[in-house]
Amino acid sequence: MSDAVPSRWELLQFARRVAAQQGRASREQLDRWIVKEECQAAERRRGEESWTTPPEWLVEHRLSRRNVAAVPAGDCWTIRKSGRCVPVSRPQALEALRQQIRACAQCRPDTLLGFLE
């Protein structure tokens, strides 16, 4: 084992290698962040392109398709993406309300449709 003290030149060369290694690591991290941001931007663009306007009226079913639970408006915030809602026309929504299917308490489609019991 040598107890020799490194020269100033050797220390500077070592510092240069460390700086180069850290620079590579920083560039690689930045490249990963850029790729991640590009992927997220592409996903947002795909989502915006596939977005469609919601239907005007919906009929929400219970677990069984035969049991209708409620009539919400198509843009009602309480509707979950459960796959239990089907889009319907204005006349179909009115007919469901006439058949005593309850109206959504949040969006009040009966009021929007002008349905009076």
MMTF fields as JSON, N, C-alpha, C and O atoms, coordinates in Angstrom:
{
  "mmtfVersion": "1.0.0",
  "mmtfProducer": "UNKNOWN",
  "numBonds": 467,
  "numAtoms": 468,
  "numGroups": 117,
  "numChains": 1,
  "numModels": 1,
  "chainsPerModel": [1],
  "groupsPerChain": [117],
  "chainIdList": ["A"],
  "bondAtomList": [4, 2, 8, 6, 12, 10, 16, 14, 20, 18, 24, 22, 28, 26, 32, 30, 36, 34, 40, 38, 44, 42, 48, 46, 52, 50, 56, 54, 60, 58, 64, 62, 68, 66, 72, 70, 76, 74, 80, 78, 84, 82, 88, 86, 92, 90, 96, 94, 100, 98, 104, 102, 108, 106, 112, 110, 116, 114, 120, 118, 124, 122, 128, 126, 132, 130, 136, 134, 140, 138, 144, 142, 148, 146, 152, 150, 156, 154, 160, 158, 164, 162, 168, 166, 172, 170, 176, 174, 180, 178, 184, 182, 188, 186, 192, 190, 196, 194, 200, 198, 204, 202, 208, 206, 212, 210, 216, 214, 220, 218, 224, 222, 228, 226, 232, 230, 236, 234, 240, 238, 244, 242, 248, 246, 252, 250, 256, 254, 260, 258, 264, 262, 268, 266, 272, 270, 276, 274, 280, 278, 284, 282, 288, 286, 292, 290, 296, 294, 300, 298, 304, 302, 308, 306, 312, 310, 316, 314, 320, 318, 324, 322, 328, 326, 332, 330, 336, 334, 340, 338, 344, 342, 348, 346, 352, 350, 356, 354, 360, 358, 364, 362, 368, 366, 372, 370, 376, 374, 380, 378, 384, 382, 388, 386, 392, 390, 396, 394, 400, 398, 404, 402, 408, 406, 412, 410, 416, 414, 420, 418, 424, 422, 428, 426, 432, 430, 436, 434, 440, 438, 444, 442, 448, 446, 452, 450, 456, 454, 460, 458, 464, 462],
  "bondOrderList": [1, 1, 1, 1, 1, 1, 1, 1, 1, 1, 1, 1, 1, 1, 1, 1, 1, 1, 1, 1, 1, 1, 1, 1, 1, 1, 1, 1, 1, 1, 1, 1, 1, 1, 1, 1, 1, 1, 1, 1, 1, 1, 1, 1, 1, 1, 1, 1, 1, 1, 1, 1, 1, 1, 1, 1, 1, 1, 1, 1, 1, 1, 1, 1, 1, 1, 1, 1, 1, 1, 1, 1, 1, 1, 1, 1, 1, 1, 1, 1, 1, 1, 1, 1, 1, 1, 1, 1, 1, 1, 1, 1, 1, 1, 1, 1, 1, 1, 1, 1, 1, 1, 1, 1, 1, 1, 1, 1, 1, 1, 1, 1, 1, 1, 1, 1],
  "groupList": [{"groupName": "MET", "atomNameList": ["N", "CA", "C", "O"], "elementList": ["N", "C", "C", "O"], "formalChargeList": [0, 0, 0, 0], "bondAtomList": [1, 0, 2, 1, 3, 2], "bondOrderList": [1, 1, 2], "singleLetterCode": "M", "chemCompType": "L-PEPTIDE LINKING"}, {"groupName": "SER", "atomNameList": ["N", "CA", "C", "O"], "elementList": ["N", "C", "C", "O"], "formalChargeList": [0, 0, 0, 0], "bondAtomList": [1, 0, 2, 1, 3, 2], "bondOrderList": [1, 1, 2], "singleLetterCode": "S", "chemCompType": "L-PEPTIDE LINKING"}, {"groupName": "ASP", "atomNameList": ["N", "CA", "C", "O"], "elementList": ["N", "C", "C", "O"], "formalChargeList": [0, 0, 0, 0], "bondAtomList": [1, 0, 2, 1, 3, 2], "bondOrderList": [1, 1, 2], "singleLetterCode": "D", "chemCompType": "L-PEPTIDE LINKING"}, {"groupName": "ALA", "atomNameList": ["N", "CA", "C", "O"], "elementList": ["N", "C", "C", "O"], "formalChargeList": [0, 0, 0, 0], "bondAtomList": [1, 0, 2, 1, 3, 2], "bondOrderList": [1, 1, 2], "singleLetterCode": "A", "chemCompType": "L-PEPTIDE LINKING"}, {"groupName": "VAL", "atomNameList": ["N", "CA", "C", "O"], "elementList": ["N", "C", "C", "O"], "formalChargeList": [0, 0, 0, 0], "bondAtomList": [1, 0, 2, 1, 3, 2], "bondOrderList": [1, 1, 2], "singleLetterCode": "V", "chemCompType": "L-PEPTIDE LINKING"}, {"groupName": "PRO", "atomNameList": ["N", "CA", "C", "O"], "elementList": ["N", "C", "C", "O"], "formalChargeList": [0, 0, 0, 0], "bondAtomList": [1, 0, 2, 1, 3, 2], "bondOrderList": [1, 1, 2], "singleLetterCode": "P", "chemCompType": "L-PEPTIDE LINKING"}, {"groupName": "ARG", "atomNameList": ["N", "CA", "C", "O"], "elementList": ["N", "C", "C", "O"], "formalChargeList": [0, 0, 0, 0], "bondAtomList": [1, 0, 2, 1, 3, 2], "bondOrderList": [1, 1, 2], "singleLetterCode": "R", "chemCompType": "L-PEPTIDE LINKING"}, {"groupName": "TRP", "atomNameList": ["N", "CA", "C", "O"], "elementList": ["N", "C", "C", "O"], "formalChargeList": [0, 0, 0, 0], "bondAtomList": [1, 0, 2, 1, 3, 2], "bondOrderList": [1, 1, 2], "singleLetterCode": "W", "chemCompType": "L-PEPTIDE LINKING"}, {"groupName": "GLU", "atomNameList": ["N", "CA", "C", "O"], "elementList": ["N", "C", "C", "O"], "formalChargeList": [0, 0, 0, 0], "bondAtomList": [1, 0, 2, 1, 3, 2], "bondOrderList": [1, 1, 2], "singleLetterCode": "E", "chemCompType": "L-PEPTIDE LINKING"}, {"groupName": "LEU", "atomNameList": ["N", "CA", "C", "O"], "elementList": ["N", "C", "C", "O"], "formalChargeList": [0, 0, 0, 0], "bondAtomList": [1, 0, 2, 1, 3, 2], "bondOrderList": [1, 1, 2], "singleLetterCode": "L", "chemCompType": "L-PEPTIDE LINKING"}, {"groupName": "GLN", "atomNameList": ["N", "CA", "C", "O"], "elementList": ["N", "C", "C", "O"], "formalChargeList": [0, 0, 0, 0], "bondAtomList": [1, 0, 2, 1, 3, 2], "bondOrderList": [1, 1, 2], "singleLetterCode": "Q", "chemCompType": "L-PEPTIDE LINKING"}, {"groupName": "PHE", "atomNameList": ["N", "CA", "C", "O"], "elementList": ["N", "C", "C", "O"], "formalChargeList": [0, 0, 0, 0], "bondAtomList": [1, 0, 2, 1, 3, 2], "bondOrderList": [1, 1, 2], "singleLetterCode": "F", "chemCompType": "L-PEPTIDE LINKING"}, {"groupName": "GLY", "atomNameList": ["N", "CA", "C", "O"], "elementList": ["N", "C", "C", "O"], "formalChargeList": [0, 0, 0, 0], "bondAtomList": [1, 0, 2, 1, 3, 2], "bondOrderList": [1, 1, 2], "singleLetterCode": "G", "chemCompType": "PEPTIDE LINKING"}, {"groupName": "ILE", "atomNameList": ["N", "CA", "C", "O"], "elementList": ["N", "C", "C", "O"], "formalChargeList": [0, 0, 0, 0], "bondAtomList": [1, 0, 2, 1, 3, 2], "bondOrderList": [1, 1, 2], "singleLetterCode": "I", "chemCompType": "L-PEPTIDE LINKING"}, {"groupName": "LYS", "atomNameList": ["N", "CA", "C", "O"], "elementList": ["N", "C", "C", "O"], "formalChargeList": [0, 0, 0, 0], "bondAtomList": [1, 0, 2, 1, 3, 2], "bondOrderList": [1, 1, 2], "singleLetterCode": "K", "chemCompType": "L-PEPTIDE LINKING"}, {"groupName": "CYS", "atomNameList": ["N", "CA", "C", "O"], "elementList": ["N", "C", "C", "O"], "formalChargeList": [0, 0, 0, 0], "bondAtomList": [1, 0, 2, 1, 3, 2], "bondOrderList": [1, 1, 2], "singleLetterCode": "C", "chemCompType": "L-PEPTIDE LINKING"}, {"groupName": "THR", "atomNameList": ["N", "CA", "C", "O"], "elementList": ["N", "C", "C", "O"], "formalChargeList": [0, 0, 0, 0], "bondAtomList": [1, 0, 2, 1, 3, 2], "bondOrderList": [1, 1, 2], "singleLetterCode": "T", "chemCompType": "L-PEPTIDE LINKING"}, {"groupName": "HIS", "atomNameList": ["N", "CA", "C", "O"], "elementList": ["N", "C", "C", "O"], "formalChargeList": [0, 0, 0, 0], "bondAtomList": [1, 0, 2, 1, 3, 2], "bondOrderList": [1, 1, 2], "singleLetterCode": "H", "chemCompType": "L-PEPTIDE LINKING"}, {"groupName": "ASN", "atomNameList": ["N", "CA", "C", "O"], "elementList": ["N", "C", "C", "O"], "formalChargeList": [0, 0, 0, 0], "bondAtomList": [1, 0, 2, 1, 3, 2], "bondOrderList": [1, 1, 2], "singleLetterCode": "N", "chemCompType": "L-PEPTIDE LINKING"}],
  "groupTypeList": [0, 1, 2, 3, 4, 5, 1, 6, 7, 8, 9, 9, 10, 11, 3, 6, 6, 4, 3, 3, 10, 10, 12, 6, 3, 1, 6, 8, 10, 9, 2, 6, 7, 13, 4, 14, 8, 8, 15, 10, 3, 3, 8, 6, 6, 6, 12, 8, 8, 1, 7, 16, 16, 5, 5, 8, 7, 9, 4, 8, 17, 6, 9, 1, 6, 6, 18, 4, 3, 3, 4, 5, 3, 12, 2, 15, 7, 16, 13, 6, 14, 1, 12, 6, 15, 4, 5, 4, 1, 6, 5, 10, 3, 9, 8, 3, 9, 6, 10, 10, 13, 6, 3, 15, 3, 10, 15, 6, 5, 2, 16, 9, 9, 12, 11, 9, 8],
  "groupIdList": [1, 2, 3, 4, 5, 6, 7, 8, 9, 10, 11, 12, 13, 14, 15, 16, 17, 18, 19, 20, 21, 22, 23, 24, 25, 26, 27, 28, 29, 30, 31, 32, 33, 34, 35, 36, 37, 38, 39, 40, 41, 42, 43, 44, 45, 46, 47, 48, 49, 50, 51, 52, 53, 54, 55, 56, 57, 58, 59, 60, 61, 62, 63, 64, 65, 66, 67, 68, 69, 70, 71, 72, 73, 74, 75, 76, 77, 78, 79, 80, 81, 82, 83, 84, 85, 86, 87, 88, 89, 90, 91, 92, 93, 94, 95, 96, 97, 98, 99, 100, 101, 102, 103, 104, 105, 106, 107, 108, 109, 110, 111, 112, 113, 114, 115, 116, 117],
  "secStructList": [7, 7, 7, 7, 7, 7, 7, 2, 2, 2, 2, 2, 2, 2, 2, 2, 2, 2, 2, 2, 2, 2, 2, 2, 2, 2, 2, 2, 2, 2, 2, 2, 2, 2, 2, 2, 2, 2, 2, 2, 2, 2, 2, 2, 2, 2, 2, 2, 2, 2, 7, 7, 7, 7, 7, 1, 3, 3, 3, 3, 3, 7, 1, 1, 6, 6, 1, 3, 3, 3, 5, 7, 5, 6, 6, 7, 6, 6, 7, 7, 1, 1, 1, 7, 3, 3, 3, 3, 7, 2, 2, 2, 2, 2, 2, 2, 2, 2, 6, 6, 7, 7, 5, 7, 6, 6, 6, 7, 2, 2, 2, 2, 2, 6, 7, 7, 7],
  "xCoordList": [0.82, 0.0, 0.87, 1.869, 0.466, 1.263, 0.554, -0.651, 1.314, 0.777, 1.083, 1.054, 1.373, 1.726, 0.512, -0.597, 0.726, -0.323, -0.468, 0.528, -1.718, -1.878, -1.498, -1.669, -0.991, -0.594, -1.834, -2.927, -1.65, -2.747, -3.301, -4.514, -2.411, -2.837, -3.712, -4.733, -3.34, -4.119, -5.499, -6.507, -5.529, -6.799, -7.709, -8.914, -7.144, -7.941, -8.467, -9.61, -7.677, -8.129, -9.258, -10.236, -9.09, -10.146, -11.443, -12.52, -11.335, -12.512, -13.177, -14.403, -12.366, -12.916, -13.715, -14.795, -13.214, -13.92, -15.231, -16.253, -15.206, -16.416, -17.446, -18.624, -17.007, -17.928, -18.521, -19.708, -17.701, -18.2, -19.234, -20.26, -18.968, -19.902, -21.211, -22.287, -21.135, -22.354, -23.119, -24.35, -22.377, -23.027, -23.801, -24.922, -23.207, -23.897, -25.149, -26.21, -25.025, -26.172, -27.283, -28.463, -26.909, -27.901, -28.584, -29.801, -27.811, -28.396, -29.341, -30.417, -28.942, -29.793, -31.099, -32.167, -31.013, -32.228, -33.114, -34.324, -32.535, -33.314, -33.951, -35.104, -33.224, -33.781, -34.976, -35.971, -34.885, -36.009, -37.219, -38.348, -36.993, -38.089, -38.729, -39.95, -37.894, -38.418, -39.283, -40.374, -38.797, -39.562, -40.882, -41.924, -40.842, -42.067, -43.054, -44.245, -42.582, -43.459, -44.039, -45.211, -43.223, -43.722, -44.803, -45.795, -44.62, -45.634, -46.928, -48.013, -46.821, -48.019, -48.733, -49.963, -47.981, -48.593, -49.304, -50.403, -48.675, -49.305, -50.58, -51.576, -50.56, -51.747, -52.858, -54.021, -52.519, -53.529, -54.128, -55.34, -53.277, -53.777, -54.714, -55.762, -54.337, -55.201, -56.527, -57.579, -56.482, -57.706, -58.6, -59.817, -58.008, -58.789, -59.387, -60.513, -58.636, -59.13, -60.276, -61.198, -60.224, -61.259, -62.456, -63.472, -62.347, -63.435, -64.621, -64.484, -65.769, -66.998, -67.929, -67.769, -68.88, -69.836, -70.741, -71.104, -71.105, -71.955, -73.355, -73.778, -74.07, -75.45, -76.284, -75.917, -77.387, -78.21, -78.904, -79.016, -79.362, -80.096, -79.593, -79.116, -79.706, -79.286, -80.365, -81.214, -80.316, -81.11, -80.109, -79.348, -80.122, -79.199, -79.892, -80.986, -79.251, -79.812, -79.163, -78.042, -79.9, -79.289, -78.432, -78.114, -78.065, -77.214, -77.88, -77.206, -79.177, -79.921, -80.381, -80.887, -80.218, -80.622, -82.138, -82.606, -82.9, -84.352, -84.821, -85.916, -84.01, -84.395, -83.758, -82.544, -84.583, -84.093, -84.034, -84.987, -82.929, -82.734, -83.093, -83.774, -82.643, -82.853, -82.683, -82.176, -83.128, -82.949, -82.103, -82.626, -80.797, -79.967, -79.75, -79.982, -79.301, -78.876, -77.543, -76.825, -77.211, -75.993, -74.714, -73.707, -74.724, -73.501, -73.533, -72.788, -74.38, -74.518, -73.21, -72.614, -72.778, -71.498, -71.558, -70.51, -72.737, -72.83, -72.738, -72.577, -72.837, -72.805, -71.386, -70.46, -71.234, -69.929, -69.794, -70.787, -68.572, -68.314, -68.484, -67.575, -69.634, -69.858, -70.364, -70.42, -70.732, -71.281, -72.747, -73.318, -73.36, -74.764, -75.694, -76.9, -75.175, -76.012, -76.037, -75.029, -77.216, -77.348, -77.935, -78.834, -77.433, -77.982, -79.384, -79.676, -80.244, -81.61, -81.973, -81.325, -83.013, -83.495, -84.378, -84.737, -84.717, -85.604, -86.95, -87.409, -87.599, -88.877, -88.739, -89.627, -87.644, -87.442, -87.235, -87.731, -86.508, -86.313, -87.631, -87.912, -88.442, -89.763, -90.641, -91.35, -90.591, -91.396, -90.954, -91.79, -89.652, -89.16, -89.669, -90.055, -89.675, -90.202, -91.7, -92.196, -92.423, -93.861, -94.128, -95.163, -93.187, -93.342, -92.832, -92.551, -92.718, -92.337, -90.878, -90.541, -90.022, -88.595, -88.124, -88.438, -87.377, -87.015, -86.022, -85.189, -86.137, -85.196, -83.993, -84.13, -82.837, -81.623, -81.819, -82.238, -81.513, -81.743, -80.722, -80.976, -79.582, -78.555, -78.772, -78.718, -79.013, -79.104, -80.549, -80.765, -81.531, -82.955, -83.371, -83.78, -83.277, -83.663, -85.155, -85.563, -85.972, -87.402, -87.662, -88.529, -86.914, -87.034, -86.497, -87.101, -85.345, -84.749, -85.652, -85.712, -86.355, -87.24, -88.616, -89.417, -88.873, -90.182, -91.254, -92.43, -90.866, -91.805, -92.438, -91.741, -93.729, -94.477, -95.38, -96.118, -95.327, -96.135, -97.591, -98.407],
  "yCoordList": [-1.16, 0.0, 1.231, 1.326, 2.148, 3.368, 4.491, 4.689, 5.219, 6.363, 7.655, 8.735, 7.542, 8.727, 9.629, 9.157, 10.898, 11.894, 12.178, 12.433, 12.137, 12.39, 13.832, 14.752, 13.983, 15.329, 16.138, 15.592, 17.424, 18.304, 17.891, 17.903, 17.528, 17.089, 15.846, 15.77, 14.868, 13.64, 13.945, 13.364, 14.858, 15.247, 15.919, 15.669, 16.768, 17.428, 16.416, 16.537, 15.442, 14.397, 13.573, 13.225, 13.273, 12.545, 13.371, 12.846, 14.643, 15.524, 15.597, 15.648, 15.603, 15.634, 14.372, 14.455, 13.209, 11.943, 11.914, 11.466, 12.394, 12.432, 13.36, 13.015, 14.535, 15.486, 14.896, 15.074, 14.196, 13.58, 12.502, 12.401, 11.699, 10.649, 11.264, 10.791, 12.299, 12.949, 13.616, 13.621, 14.179, 14.793, 13.761, 14.027, 12.579, 11.505, 11.082, 10.911, 10.913, 10.496, 11.554, 11.212, 12.824, 13.9, 13.923, 14.095, 13.751, 13.721, 12.539, 12.67, 11.384, 10.197, 10.415, 10.013, 11.057, 11.344, 12.304, 12.094, 13.349, 14.298, 13.609, 13.887, 12.721, 11.985, 11.134, 11.053, 10.499, 9.699, 10.6, 10.231, 11.765, 12.7, 13.182, 13.311, 13.448, 13.91, 12.826, 13.11, 11.591, 10.48, 10.304, 10.093, 10.391, 10.247, 11.366, 11.103, 12.593, 13.719, 13.566, 13.868, 13.099, 12.878, 11.801, 11.932, 10.741, 9.678, 10.208, 9.896, 11.007, 11.566, 12.521, 12.525, 13.335, 14.256, 13.481, 13.85, 12.403, 11.58, 10.932, 10.847, 10.478, 9.881, 10.914, 10.602, 12.132, 13.19, 13.481, 13.654, 13.533, 13.787, 12.674, 12.943, 11.414, 10.289, 10.375, 10.106, 10.748, 10.888, 11.986, 11.815, 13.114, 14.22, 13.856, 14.245, 13.11, 12.715, 11.717, 11.733, 10.843, 9.828, 10.32, 9.63, 11.493, 12.02, 12.356, 13.001, 11.919, 12.229, 12.964, 12.893, 13.653, 14.345, 13.317, 12.319, 13.549, 12.577, 12.591, 13.6, 11.498, 11.485, 12.457, 12.807, 12.881, 13.851, 13.232, 13.872, 12.001, 11.334, 9.906, 9.3, 9.375, 8.005, 7.298, 7.927, 5.99, 5.163, 4.283, 3.541, 4.377, 3.595, 2.331, 2.383, 1.192, -0.101, -0.562, -0.177, -1.399, -2.062, -3.195, -3.202, -4.133, -5.229, -6.027, -6.524, -6.148, -6.826, -5.783, -4.732, -6.044, -5.102, -4.864, -3.865, -5.777, -5.619, -4.604, -4.055, -4.351, -3.434, -2.068, -1.907, -1.102, 0.254, 0.975, 0.923, 1.644, 2.306, 3.784, 4.282, 4.501, 5.944, 6.473, 5.793, 7.714, 8.436, 9.672, 10.651, 9.649, 10.843, 11.534, 10.955, 12.78, 13.468, 12.873, 12.3, 13.002, 12.389, 12.923, 12.216, 14.153, 14.733, 14.789, 15.56, 13.989, 13.991, 13.536, 12.543, 14.266, 13.973, 12.742, 12.213, 12.266, 11.106, 9.776, 8.728, 9.813, 8.57, 8.031, 8.711, 6.818, 6.175, 5.413, 5.069, 5.159, 4.416, 2.921, 2.133, 2.542, 1.154, 0.307, -0.918, 0.949, 0.199, -0.144, -0.926, 0.443, 0.147, 1.199, 1.139, 2.152, 3.198, 3.028, 2.709, 3.249, 3.207, 4.536, 5.076, 5.065, 6.322, 6.107, 5.08, 7.093, 7.035, 8.39, 9.403, 8.378, 9.619, 10.361, 9.825, 11.589, 12.387, 11.697, 11.618, 11.191, 10.495, 9.264, 8.985, 8.535, 7.355, 7.76, 7.09, 8.849, 9.325, 9.768, 9.472, 10.475, 10.886, 9.68, 9.66, 8.681, 7.471, 6.745, 6.235, 6.696, 6.061, 6.812, 6.188, 8.131, 8.917, 8.692, 8.642, 8.557, 8.271, 6.917, 6.716, 5.989, 4.643, 4.578, 3.498, 5.731, 5.838, 5.462, 5.105, 5.54, 5.366, 6.676, 7.755, 6.586, 7.808, 8.631, 8.099, 9.931, 10.855, 11.012, 10.946, 11.216, 11.432, 12.675, 13.727, 12.541, 13.642, 14.769, 15.893, 14.496, 15.528, 16.392, 17.619, 15.768, 16.542, 16.888, 17.707, 16.286, 16.572, 16.588, 17.635, 15.445, 15.405, 15.643, 16.084, 15.356, 15.615, 17.105, 17.497, 17.935, 19.382, 19.819, 20.642, 19.251, 19.616, 19.21, 19.896, 18.077, 17.592, 18.266, 18.103, 19.012, 19.643, 18.64, 18.839, 17.573, 16.515, 16.891, 17.097, 16.979, 17.247, 16.058, 15.625, 15.531, 14.353, 14.679, 13.798],
  "zCoordList": [0.0, 0.0, 0.0, 0.713, -0.807, -0.917, -0.178, -0.33, 0.622, 1.348, 0.615, 1.204, -0.658, -1.437, -1.595, -1.847, -1.447, -1.607, -3.105, -3.782, -3.636, -5.06, -5.396, -4.597, -6.577, -7.011, -7.37, -7.517, -7.507, -7.895, -9.262, -9.475, -10.179, -11.507, -11.416, -12.1, -10.59, -10.419, -9.807, -10.211, -8.833, -8.227, -9.249, -9.263, -10.102, -11.133, -12.15, -12.593, -12.523, -13.441, -12.82, -13.48, -11.529, -10.822, -10.799, -11.083, -10.465, -10.418, -11.786, -11.88, -12.854, -14.213, -14.503, -15.088, -14.11, -14.331, -13.551, -14.071, -12.298, -11.484, -12.122, -12.207, -12.571, -13.199, -14.478, -14.752, -15.258, -16.485, -16.158, -16.831, -15.129, -14.727, -14.243, -14.61, -13.436, -12.945, -14.083, -14.099, -15.035, -16.194, -17.006, -17.44, -17.214, -17.936, -17.19, -17.791, -15.879, -15.078, -15.134, -15.214, -15.092, -15.163, -16.521, -16.598, -17.603, -18.948, -19.094, -19.676, -18.567, -18.649, -17.883, -18.346, -16.704, -15.935, -16.71, -16.793, -17.278, -18.082, -19.279, -19.609, -19.928, -21.066, -20.632, -21.352, -19.454, -18.952, -18.677, -18.998, -18.091, -17.825, -19.126, -19.217, -20.13, -21.424, -22.065, -22.559, -22.055, -22.632, -21.889, -22.511, -20.556, -19.767, -20.115, -20.283, -20.223, -20.562, -21.966, -22.189, -22.913, -24.275, -24.293, -25.011, -23.511, -23.435, -22.833, -23.323, -21.775, -21.152, -22.096, -22.153, -22.843, -23.798, -24.903, -25.315, -25.383, -26.421, -25.884, -26.602, -24.637, -24.025, -23.896, -24.151, -23.505, -23.414, -24.79, -24.916, -25.826, -27.18, -27.632, -28.218, -27.359, -27.72, -26.982, -27.56, -25.714, -24.938, -25.484, -25.563, -25.861, -26.412, -27.763, -28.072, -28.57, -29.887, -29.771, -30.587, -28.758, -28.622, -27.82, -27.74, -27.231, -26.409, -27.282, -28.321, -26.856, -27.569, -26.614, -25.396, -27.169, -26.318, -25.654, -26.276, -24.408, -23.729, -24.322, -24.886, -24.205, -24.686, -23.861, -22.739, -24.413, -23.712, -22.494, -21.448, -22.632, -21.549, -21.401, -22.361, -20.184, -19.897, -19.105, -18.474, -19.15, -18.244, -17.521, -18.142, -16.194, -15.374, -14.908, -14.346, -15.144, -14.741, -13.454, -13.122, -12.739, -11.589, -12.15, -13.339, -11.319, -11.785, -12.895, -13.797, -12.831, -13.883, -14.893, -14.5, -16.159, -17.204, -17.213, -17.759, -16.611, -16.603, -15.566, -15.689, -14.555, -13.483, -13.718, -13.592, -14.055, -14.284, -12.949, -12.172, -12.678, -11.392, -11.441, -10.544, -12.482, -12.511, -13.923, -14.816, -14.093, -15.353, -15.046, -14.513, -15.372, -15.207, -16.553, -17.614, -16.48, -17.698, -18.131, -17.312, -19.396, -19.927, -19.332, -19.31, -18.847, -18.282, -16.755, -16.149, -16.136, -14.672, -14.027, -14.443, -13.019, -12.366, -11.485, -11.116, -11.136, -10.245, -10.98, -10.353, -12.28, -13.05, -13.092, -13.534, -12.632, -12.679, -13.986, -14.626, -14.367, -15.595, -15.332, -15.592, -14.823, -14.441, -15.595, -15.49, -16.691, -17.799, -17.595, -18.355, -16.562, -16.29, -16.859, -16.622, -17.596, -18.19, -19.706, -20.337, -20.263, -21.717, -22.179, -21.534, -23.292, -23.805, -24.36, -24.973, -24.133, -24.652, -25.252, -24.988, -26.054, -26.665, -25.665, -24.616, -26.004, -25.152, -24.929, -23.79, -25.997, -25.773, -24.876, -24.071, -25.007, -24.171, -22.703, -21.797, -22.475, -21.103, -20.495, -19.333, -21.27, -20.78, -20.471, -19.465, -21.335, -21.122, -19.85, -19.104, -19.601, -18.373, -17.15, -16.162, -17.199, -16.077, -15.908, -14.782, -17.015, -16.94, -16.295, -15.66, -16.464, -15.891, -14.447, -13.927, -13.817, -12.407, -12.123, -10.994, -13.13, -12.877, -12.253, -12.758, -11.165, -10.458, -11.265, -11.998, -11.109, -11.736, -10.817, -9.595, -11.389, -10.606, -9.727, -10.21, -8.445, -7.5, -7.678, -7.244, -8.302, -8.451, -9.695, -9.614, -10.826, -12.073, -12.453, -13.347, -11.798, -11.994, -13.467, -13.969, -14.178, -15.582, -15.795, -16.869, -14.781, -14.931, -15.109, -15.889, -14.39, -14.547, -15.903, -16.59, -16.279, -17.577, -18.747, -19.767, -18.58, -19.633, -19.603, -20.523, -18.551, -18.412, -18.015, -18.318, -17.345, -16.942, -15.62, -14.626, -15.605, -14.372, -14.104, -14.989, -12.901, -12.566, -12.482, -12.21]
}
